[in-house]
Amino acid sequence: MAAFPRFRFLAIAVIFHFAYIFSIFDIYFVSPIETGNALVQSDRLVLFVGDGLRADKALQPLAPYLRSKILEQGTFGVSHTRVPTESRPGHVALIAGLYEDVSAVTTGWKLNPVNFDSLFNRSRHTWSWGSPDILPMFEQGAVPGRVDAYTYGHEFEDFSSDATQLDLWVFDHVKDFFAEARRNKALAEALRQDKIVFFLHLLGLDTTGHSYRPYSKEYLNNIKIVDQGVKEVAELFRDFYRDDRTAFVFTADHGMSDWGSHGDGHPDNTRTPLIVWGSGVAKPQLYPGEVAPGHDEYSADWNLDHVRRHDVAQADVAALMSYLVGVEFPANSVGELPLSYLAADIKEKAEASLVNVQGILEQYRVKEEKKKATELKYRPYQPFGDNGLSPERRVADIRQLIDAGRYEEAIEESAALMKVGLGGLRYLQTYDWLFLRALITIGYLGWIAYALTMVVDLHVLHSRVRPSRTLSKGLFFTSVLVALYASFTISKSPLTYYAYAFFPVFFWEEVYARRESRKELLGHINSGGSVASALYVGSLALGYIHREILTILFVLGSFWPFTHGLSFLKKHGALSATWFLSCIAMSTFTLLPAMKAENVHLITIGGVLMVVIGLLYLIFEDFVLADFSWNAKPTSRNHLSRSLVGIQVGLTVLSIIITRSSALSLQAKQGLPRGNQIIGWVTLVASLLMPLAYRLQPNNHYMHRILVIFLTCAPTFVILTILRRSLLPRLLRPPRQLGSPGTRSPDVLLQGATDHHHQETNHRISPPSPLPPLTLHDARVALFFFILLQSAFFSTGNGAMLILKLMIPFALISANLGILNKRLGVAPSALFMVVMGISDILTLYFFWVVKDEGSWLEIGSTISHFLLRAYCAALEPVSAAFIAGVEVGEEGELKEEGKVAEKVVEKVNEVVEGLVGGGDS
């Protein structure tokens, strides 16, 4: 194969996948925030947020001051959060009334991709104290100078130190602030204004919960410290103002699970306390001698059964605070005002409900006008369409009910209209989903067809059949592209839309132009093998939902050597046993829970196994480099190379010592020693630079190269690993030699197709290629690589700090496939091109299951599953860099005897046939 078609194909693959990565963000992660709302008008407020405080722990008899407010002065309940149960989305819901702007996924939910309105921005002025990760979010989008944020440094957020200091810092600085106000006349005057807000962000609870779990004495003690701090701040306000015009709200952004985590939808994460007291707040509703409404088993041990519990949605708290402090609702708030918390008569509650729903309808109006301005034919939201009542008409009807004194009915109608309005907002946010999904789907299907067509043309038919194009078909595809571009121009669509449309047209035009070679090939393909392969790839997709499927595949694969009979097992007994044990060991990893506490001992065991592999290589180097043969003559020793391997083994040992020492130090609450940090970084960097040293005296044997890559990644994997993942890389390497002897001849069906083309298209034949054509057996090798790639994904975690670790198993497997490609004697990149073709069957599946709602783990997992498929396109150059100059030894003999080809091919063949036919070959 000529080099140019190969690089052209790889370049198209990388550009296509890079462009289509953005499709999920244009479809699923579109900001719900709109600017330009004509806000509807709807006296001091203090907001305490105990970051990571569970409702049950806060409302049990651990916080006497807060408990006294529930029993005597205020209203309480459980605030139910939505996933992701994380700090940023929780605070956004509480303060802006907006459930997380999903487009914030592109910034890790740290910065504001679109500035949003909030309670703080609606206030006359807001003063805030707390974490540098939270406070700047609300200062950034507000009117300049309206929000003052006082934060401690990032270095103060040390998980290895006493986290209660974070909360004490906040309380102490609030006290200092008011002490300054007694001396500063200008500050005192500012504090005497109305419609001002004070925000105290208390991060200590979250940090303590992560470190010691929420049932620990440290967490419970932190609750007591927060309770005392809230008491002191409330008394500070009482002494400073002496007017009883302050409203207090105590709540949390999210809860925490028993194992010290949050993010998902577990009830312990979604249930947070809400305690409100002070000016404008309803008094507690007491039911002496009986269980008050709102209670269930969850609140049975709170000893608050006689006080009515009022549960709310988290975004409702923003509406409540806006009402209490007398400011407009935030522009993008979707919260429903909880009327039971208000010390107001029924008429005031009806008026407030109407103002609340008008804010939702204003958001809908703005979104709808923008959509109408860019659509050729707008499809209206059905409940507000021709057959339904318009928002204006429904608001007028509610106003009539209020004027007529029918307040209860007006409140009910407002609640119903709010639900309809929220549905309309979701309708407009997902308006383009159908078209974009269809376009992206056609693009991926086109890529799959194009990739497989190019594989056949370049590596089976060796470019013997040239593309056939006609003017009419060229005009057809051009017209389709022009029509799509014209619609995008009229709709003022993003530039990415043009790329989404270009690739489907380009791919399907190429597939059509190469229809002759495809027809000839399809005429000879065995449908049974194709169905088996399709089922195989489909099972991998289900494996991401039911990980046990991967376990089944490995168990089936472990018995593959037994299908070759006793003679094979006698000849390759040790290798067959190793293969069997490796498959069984791999099958256990996908059965283990995805989340588990750190286990230093397992980390150490994994690291020790890595060291043992390096030492065994040094001991048996001659045996290994002789392709595991005792009869071969020993090669001359490369002493520098052996010394470098020894250094890599030493770095791995050092990484084990440092990781174990650091973990034990943190567990003992002694912090992370500075020396460990320095040595850890030196070990990490040095290990990654070690391959450069081998250039001084290269050893290009493929087994030596694989070991060098493995030991290069070993310290990184140990340092970044928790629990069992360091055990996994050794199990991901495909077998070196496992199969029955035989001749590697082109598959009959493909050879027939090639011969047929040779006879029928003499006028278009190019010189024959010196490389053998790909066979269906080779395609199954690619499938086998594919299952290992999926298994490697389960050995990693999500998060920016783990990207390097994410790449390690992929790099190891890719290097093995590159070497296998060489040993099979097929064209460079041939097997990778097959993988890139079939992998996007899974890409298309994961494209359709990407979530824009759910926990960070759920959203992040669906994104990473999708992005992993795009990452496959970059594995080929990674592999090429790793195996550059590698020598595979008996390449000619392998071509003739087909040891590697038959062994891997037959293995995958048996696994596939077993899935289809219950084990029948």
Short mmCIF file of C-alpha atoms in Angstrom, two decimals, residues 76-423:
data_model
loop_
_atom_site.label_atom_id
_atom_site.label_comp_id
_atom_site.label_asym_id
_atom_site.label_seq_id
_atom_site.Cartn_x
_atom_site.Cartn_y
_atom_site.Cartn_z
CA PHE A 76 -38.11 23.36 58.74
CA GLY A 77 -38.03 20.55 56.24
CA VAL A 78 -35.84 18.61 53.86
CA SER A 79 -34.52 20.29 50.73
CA HIS A 80 -34.30 17.71 47.96
CA THR A 81 -31.43 18.35 45.59
CA ARG A 82 -30.99 17.11 42.05
CA VAL A 83 -28.02 15.28 40.70
CA PRO A 84 -25.20 16.03 40.29
CA THR A 85 -25.00 16.40 44.06
CA GLU A 86 -21.89 18.57 43.97
CA SER A 87 -20.97 21.93 45.46
CA ARG A 88 -21.28 24.10 42.38
CA PRO A 89 -24.67 22.84 41.12
CA GLY A 90 -26.03 22.84 44.66
CA HIS A 91 -25.11 26.46 45.25
CA VAL A 92 -26.37 27.47 41.82
CA ALA A 93 -29.76 25.93 42.64
CA LEU A 94 -29.89 27.54 46.07
CA ILE A 95 -28.82 31.05 45.08
CA ALA A 96 -29.89 31.33 41.44
CA GLY A 97 -32.88 28.96 41.46
CA LEU A 98 -31.36 27.33 38.40
CA TYR A 99 -30.58 23.65 38.17
CA GLU A 100 -27.04 23.29 36.93
CA ASP A 101 -26.25 24.88 33.61
CA VAL A 102 -25.34 21.67 31.80
CA SER A 103 -22.99 23.50 29.46
CA ALA A 104 -20.76 23.97 32.52
CA VAL A 105 -19.59 20.42 31.87
CA THR A 106 -17.12 21.94 29.42
CA THR A 107 -15.43 23.84 32.26
CA GLY A 108 -15.57 21.13 34.89
CA TRP A 109 -18.43 22.96 36.64
CA LYS A 110 -16.00 25.53 38.00
CA LEU A 111 -16.43 28.65 35.86
CA ASN A 112 -19.57 30.13 34.37
CA PRO A 113 -19.85 29.32 30.66
CA VAL A 114 -22.78 31.74 30.61
CA ASN A 115 -23.14 34.29 33.39
CA PHE A 116 -26.42 33.82 35.23
CA ASP A 117 -28.58 35.99 37.42
CA SER A 118 -28.81 35.23 41.14
CA LEU A 119 -30.25 36.38 44.45
CA PHE A 120 -26.95 38.15 45.12
CA ASN A 121 -27.22 40.11 41.88
CA ARG A 122 -30.80 41.12 42.72
CA SER A 123 -29.83 42.32 46.19
CA ARG A 124 -28.72 45.85 46.93
CA HIS A 125 -25.44 44.40 48.16
CA THR A 126 -24.10 41.00 49.22
CA TRP A 127 -21.20 40.15 51.49
CA SER A 128 -19.88 36.59 51.39
CA TRP A 129 -17.23 34.54 53.18
CA GLY A 130 -15.93 31.08 52.37
CA SER A 131 -14.29 28.90 49.75
CA PRO A 132 -12.47 30.30 46.70
CA ASP A 133 -14.13 27.55 44.65
CA ILE A 134 -17.69 28.80 45.29
CA LEU A 135 -17.80 32.52 46.01
CA PRO A 136 -16.28 33.77 42.70
CA MET A 137 -19.08 32.10 40.72
CA PHE A 138 -21.62 34.59 42.00
CA GLU A 139 -19.30 37.56 42.04
CA GLN A 140 -18.36 37.03 38.38
CA GLY A 141 -21.84 37.31 36.90
CA ALA A 142 -23.17 40.07 39.14
CA VAL A 143 -23.23 43.82 38.65
CA PRO A 144 -19.66 45.03 39.29
CA GLY A 145 -19.17 45.95 42.94
CA ARG A 146 -22.44 44.42 44.12
CA VAL A 147 -20.99 41.23 45.60
CA ASP A 148 -18.01 41.25 47.97
CA ALA A 149 -16.27 37.89 48.40
CA TYR A 150 -13.82 37.16 51.21
CA THR A 151 -12.07 33.83 50.71
CA TYR A 152 -9.21 31.91 52.23
CA GLY A 153 -6.42 30.57 50.01
CA HIS A 154 -6.65 27.30 48.11
CA GLU A 155 -3.79 25.93 50.20
CA PHE A 156 -6.07 26.25 53.27
CA GLU A 157 -8.28 23.48 51.85
CA ASP A 158 -5.99 20.69 53.03
CA PHE A 159 -7.74 17.34 53.45
CA SER A 160 -4.97 16.17 55.76
CA SER A 161 -5.51 18.95 58.35
CA ASP A 162 -8.33 19.86 60.73
CA ALA A 163 -11.13 21.01 58.43
CA THR A 164 -13.07 22.74 61.21
CA GLN A 165 -10.60 25.59 60.79
CA LEU A 166 -12.32 26.40 57.48
CA ASP A 167 -15.60 27.08 59.28
CA LEU A 168 -13.96 28.89 62.19
CA TRP A 169 -12.21 31.14 59.64
CA VAL A 170 -15.60 32.17 58.24
CA PHE A 171 -17.18 32.86 61.63
CA ASP A 172 -14.14 34.80 62.86
CA HIS A 173 -14.02 36.98 59.75
CA VAL A 174 -17.74 37.79 60.01
CA LYS A 175 -17.16 38.92 63.59
CA ASP A 176 -14.17 41.03 62.50
CA PHE A 177 -16.29 42.50 59.70
CA PHE A 178 -18.97 43.77 62.09
CA ALA A 179 -16.34 44.97 64.55
CA GLU A 180 -14.91 47.05 61.70
CA ALA A 181 -18.43 48.37 60.95
CA ARG A 182 -18.62 49.84 64.45
CA ARG A 183 -15.51 51.91 63.61
CA ASN A 184 -16.19 52.56 59.92
CA LYS A 185 -19.13 54.93 59.35
CA ALA A 186 -19.38 54.25 55.60
CA LEU A 187 -19.52 50.50 56.16
CA ALA A 188 -22.07 50.91 58.93
CA GLU A 189 -24.31 52.95 56.61
CA ALA A 190 -24.05 50.31 53.92
CA LEU A 191 -25.05 47.65 56.43
CA ARG A 192 -28.12 49.67 57.40
CA GLN A 193 -29.62 49.51 53.91
CA ASP A 194 -32.46 47.18 53.05
CA LYS A 195 -32.38 44.23 50.61
CA ILE A 196 -28.89 43.12 51.58
CA VAL A 197 -27.63 39.55 51.85
CA PHE A 198 -24.93 37.83 53.90
CA PHE A 199 -23.63 34.47 52.72
CA LEU A 200 -21.54 32.15 54.90
CA HIS A 201 -20.13 29.14 53.06
CA LEU A 202 -19.02 26.44 55.51
CA LEU A 203 -16.78 23.94 53.73
CA GLY A 204 -15.41 22.18 56.80
CA LEU A 205 -18.25 19.67 56.97
CA ASP A 206 -17.68 18.48 53.42
CA THR A 207 -13.93 18.16 53.90
CA THR A 208 -14.35 16.32 57.20
CA GLY A 209 -16.92 13.99 55.68
CA HIS A 210 -14.62 13.09 52.81
CA SER A 211 -11.75 12.41 55.18
CA TYR A 212 -13.49 10.60 58.03
CA ARG A 213 -17.01 9.71 56.77
CA PRO A 214 -20.25 11.37 57.98
CA TYR A 215 -20.79 8.96 60.89
CA SER A 216 -17.36 9.70 62.41
CA LYS A 217 -16.83 11.64 65.62
CA GLU A 218 -14.93 14.26 63.58
CA TYR A 219 -17.97 14.93 61.36
CA LEU A 220 -20.40 15.02 64.28
CA ASN A 221 -18.09 17.37 66.18
CA ASN A 222 -17.94 19.64 63.14
CA ILE A 223 -21.75 19.87 63.21
CA LYS A 224 -21.56 21.08 66.82
CA ILE A 225 -18.95 23.70 65.86
CA VAL A 226 -21.15 24.94 63.02
CA ASP A 227 -24.20 25.07 65.31
CA GLN A 228 -22.27 27.17 67.84
CA GLY A 229 -20.98 29.43 65.06
CA VAL A 230 -24.49 30.01 63.69
CA LYS A 231 -25.67 30.90 67.19
CA GLU A 232 -22.88 33.44 67.65
CA VAL A 233 -23.51 35.04 64.24
CA ALA A 234 -27.28 35.26 64.87
CA GLU A 235 -26.63 36.95 68.24
CA LEU A 236 -24.16 39.28 66.50
CA PHE A 237 -26.89 40.41 64.08
CA ARG A 238 -29.37 40.84 66.91
CA ASP A 239 -26.98 43.05 68.88
CA PHE A 240 -25.94 45.07 65.82
CA TYR A 241 -29.37 45.78 64.32
CA ARG A 242 -31.81 45.43 67.23
CA ASP A 243 -34.82 45.54 64.88
CA ASP A 244 -35.82 41.88 64.32
CA ARG A 245 -35.82 42.50 60.56
CA THR A 246 -33.35 39.73 59.67
CA ALA A 247 -34.31 36.46 58.06
CA PHE A 248 -32.03 33.44 58.51
CA VAL A 249 -31.76 30.42 56.22
CA PHE A 250 -29.68 27.39 57.11
CA THR A 251 -29.28 24.64 54.51
CA ALA A 252 -26.72 22.57 52.57
CA ASP A 253 -25.71 22.25 48.94
CA HIS A 254 -25.72 18.44 49.03
CA GLY A 255 -25.49 15.54 51.46
CA MET A 256 -22.95 12.77 51.75
CA SER A 257 -22.97 8.99 51.54
CA ASP A 258 -21.83 6.71 54.34
CA TRP A 259 -18.50 6.17 52.56
CA GLY A 260 -17.76 9.90 52.36
CA SER A 261 -18.66 10.64 48.75
CA HIS A 262 -21.36 12.49 46.84
CA GLY A 263 -22.32 13.25 43.29
CA ASP A 264 -24.91 10.59 42.51
CA GLY A 265 -28.59 10.35 43.33
CA HIS A 266 -28.35 8.34 46.54
CA PRO A 267 -30.89 9.71 49.08
CA ASP A 268 -28.13 10.51 51.55
CA ASN A 269 -26.69 12.81 48.90
CA THR A 270 -29.93 14.44 47.76
CA ARG A 271 -31.54 15.15 51.17
CA THR A 272 -30.30 18.29 52.90
CA PRO A 273 -31.65 20.26 55.88
CA LEU A 274 -33.63 23.47 55.51
CA ILE A 275 -34.22 25.59 58.62
CA VAL A 276 -35.66 29.09 58.20
CA TRP A 277 -36.45 31.60 60.95
CA GLY A 278 -36.67 35.33 61.55
CA SER A 279 -38.48 38.15 59.80
CA GLY A 280 -41.27 37.09 57.44
CA VAL A 281 -41.01 33.40 58.29
CA ALA A 282 -43.93 31.29 59.48
CA LYS A 283 -43.84 29.92 63.02
CA PRO A 284 -43.65 26.14 63.56
CA GLN A 285 -46.87 24.16 63.21
CA LEU A 286 -47.07 21.97 66.32
CA TYR A 287 -49.14 18.80 66.75
CA PRO A 288 -48.80 17.84 70.44
CA GLY A 289 -49.23 14.15 71.12
CA GLU A 290 -49.38 13.08 67.48
CA VAL A 291 -47.24 12.72 64.39
CA ALA A 292 -47.33 15.92 62.37
CA PRO A 293 -47.82 15.88 58.58
CA GLY A 294 -44.74 15.47 56.42
CA HIS A 295 -42.90 12.90 58.53
CA ASP A 296 -41.85 9.41 57.45
CA GLU A 297 -39.41 6.71 58.57
CA TYR A 298 -36.48 8.90 57.56
CA SER A 299 -37.28 11.47 60.27
CA ALA A 300 -38.37 8.96 62.91
CA ASP A 301 -35.27 9.39 65.10
CA TRP A 302 -35.15 13.18 64.99
CA ASN A 303 -37.59 13.60 67.91
CA LEU A 304 -39.40 16.22 65.85
CA ASP A 305 -42.52 14.21 65.05
CA HIS A 306 -44.81 16.81 66.59
CA VAL A 307 -43.49 19.62 64.35
CA ARG A 308 -44.76 19.74 60.79
CA ARG A 309 -42.08 19.03 58.19
CA HIS A 310 -42.20 21.03 54.97
CA ASP A 311 -40.09 19.52 52.18
CA VAL A 312 -39.07 21.57 49.15
CA ALA A 313 -37.04 21.26 45.97
CA GLN A 314 -33.62 22.88 46.25
CA ALA A 315 -34.31 25.54 43.61
CA ASP A 316 -37.36 26.61 45.62
CA VAL A 317 -35.02 28.03 48.27
CA ALA A 318 -33.88 30.80 45.89
CA ALA A 319 -37.48 31.89 45.37
CA LEU A 320 -38.07 31.78 49.13
CA MET A 321 -35.04 33.94 49.91
CA SER A 322 -35.93 36.42 47.18
CA TYR A 323 -39.38 36.86 48.68
CA LEU A 324 -38.06 37.20 52.23
CA VAL A 325 -35.49 39.88 51.37
CA GLY A 326 -37.90 41.70 49.07
CA VAL A 327 -36.08 41.44 45.73
CA GLU A 328 -37.05 40.18 42.28
CA PHE A 329 -36.77 36.50 41.55
CA PRO A 330 -33.52 35.64 39.71
CA ALA A 331 -34.06 35.85 35.96
CA ASN A 332 -33.57 32.15 35.26
CA SER A 333 -35.05 30.78 38.46
CA VAL A 334 -37.23 27.69 38.06
CA GLY A 335 -38.02 27.39 41.76
CA GLU A 336 -41.56 27.35 43.10
CA LEU A 337 -42.16 29.63 46.08
CA PRO A 338 -42.83 27.39 49.15
CA LEU A 339 -45.82 29.19 50.61
CA SER A 340 -45.84 27.19 53.85
CA TYR A 341 -42.64 28.97 54.91
CA LEU A 342 -44.21 32.44 54.64
CA ALA A 343 -45.75 34.44 57.48
CA ALA A 344 -48.27 35.98 55.08
CA ASP A 345 -52.04 35.88 54.57
CA ILE A 346 -53.66 33.90 51.77
CA LYS A 347 -54.02 36.92 49.47
CA GLU A 348 -50.31 37.76 49.69
CA LYS A 349 -49.47 34.13 48.97
CA ALA A 350 -51.69 34.14 45.88
CA GLU A 351 -50.06 37.33 44.60
CA ALA A 352 -46.59 35.91 45.25
CA SER A 353 -47.47 32.69 43.38
CA LEU A 354 -48.61 34.65 40.35
CA VAL A 355 -45.40 36.71 40.30
CA ASN A 356 -43.45 33.48 40.60
CA VAL A 357 -45.08 31.89 37.56
CA GLN A 358 -44.81 35.07 35.51
CA GLY A 359 -41.02 34.84 35.87
CA ILE A 360 -41.09 31.34 34.35
CA LEU A 361 -43.34 32.47 31.50
CA GLU A 362 -41.04 35.41 30.76
CA GLN A 363 -38.15 32.99 30.32
CA TYR A 364 -40.30 30.97 27.94
CA ARG A 365 -41.23 34.07 25.94
CA VAL A 366 -37.61 35.12 25.47
CA LYS A 367 -36.51 31.64 24.40
CA GLU A 368 -39.42 31.27 22.01
CA GLU A 369 -38.81 34.62 20.32
CA LYS A 370 -35.17 33.73 19.73
CA LYS A 371 -36.10 30.36 18.29
CA LYS A 372 -38.76 31.85 16.01
CA ALA A 373 -36.23 34.35 14.65
CA THR A 374 -33.89 31.59 13.45
CA GLU A 375 -36.27 28.87 12.25
CA LEU A 376 -37.69 28.55 8.74
CA LYS A 377 -40.80 26.91 10.13
CA TYR A 378 -41.21 27.08 13.89
CA ARG A 379 -43.13 24.30 15.65
CA PRO A 380 -44.83 25.83 18.72
CA TYR A 381 -45.04 24.12 22.11
CA GLN A 382 -48.34 22.28 22.00
CA PRO A 383 -49.84 23.34 25.38
CA PHE A 384 -49.29 26.96 24.34
CA GLY A 385 -50.12 26.41 20.66
CA ASP A 386 -53.26 26.98 18.68
CA ASN A 387 -55.22 24.34 20.58
CA GLY A 388 -54.09 25.54 24.01
CA LEU A 389 -54.52 28.73 25.95
CA SER A 390 -51.75 31.29 25.51
CA PRO A 391 -49.63 32.19 28.57
CA GLU A 392 -51.10 35.69 28.56
CA ARG A 393 -54.64 34.33 28.67
CA ARG A 394 -53.84 31.96 31.52
CA VAL A 395 -52.19 34.73 33.56
CA ALA A 396 -55.24 36.94 33.00
CA ASP A 397 -57.51 34.16 34.28
CA ILE A 398 -55.45 33.81 37.45
CA ARG A 399 -55.56 37.56 37.97
CA GLN A 400 -59.36 37.42 37.74
CA LEU A 401 -59.45 34.70 40.40
CA ILE A 402 -57.38 36.84 42.75
CA ASP A 403 -59.54 39.91 42.12
CA ALA A 404 -62.60 37.79 42.86
CA GLY A 405 -61.15 36.64 46.20
CA ARG A 406 -60.74 33.03 45.08
CA TYR A 407 -57.19 32.80 46.40
CA GLU A 408 -56.92 29.05 46.83
CA GLU A 409 -57.96 28.48 43.23
CA ALA A 410 -55.51 31.10 42.04
CA ILE A 411 -52.66 29.36 43.88
CA GLU A 412 -53.62 25.99 42.34
CA GLU A 413 -53.81 27.46 38.84
CA SER A 414 -50.44 29.17 39.29
CA ALA A 415 -48.85 25.88 40.32
CA ALA A 416 -50.34 24.11 37.29
CA LEU A 417 -49.24 26.85 34.92
CA MET A 418 -45.71 26.74 36.35
CA LYS A 419 -45.41 23.04 35.47
CA VAL A 420 -46.55 23.76 31.92
CA GLY A 421 -44.10 26.65 31.63
CA LEU A 422 -41.18 24.51 32.83
CA GLY A 423 -42.13 21.92 30.24
#
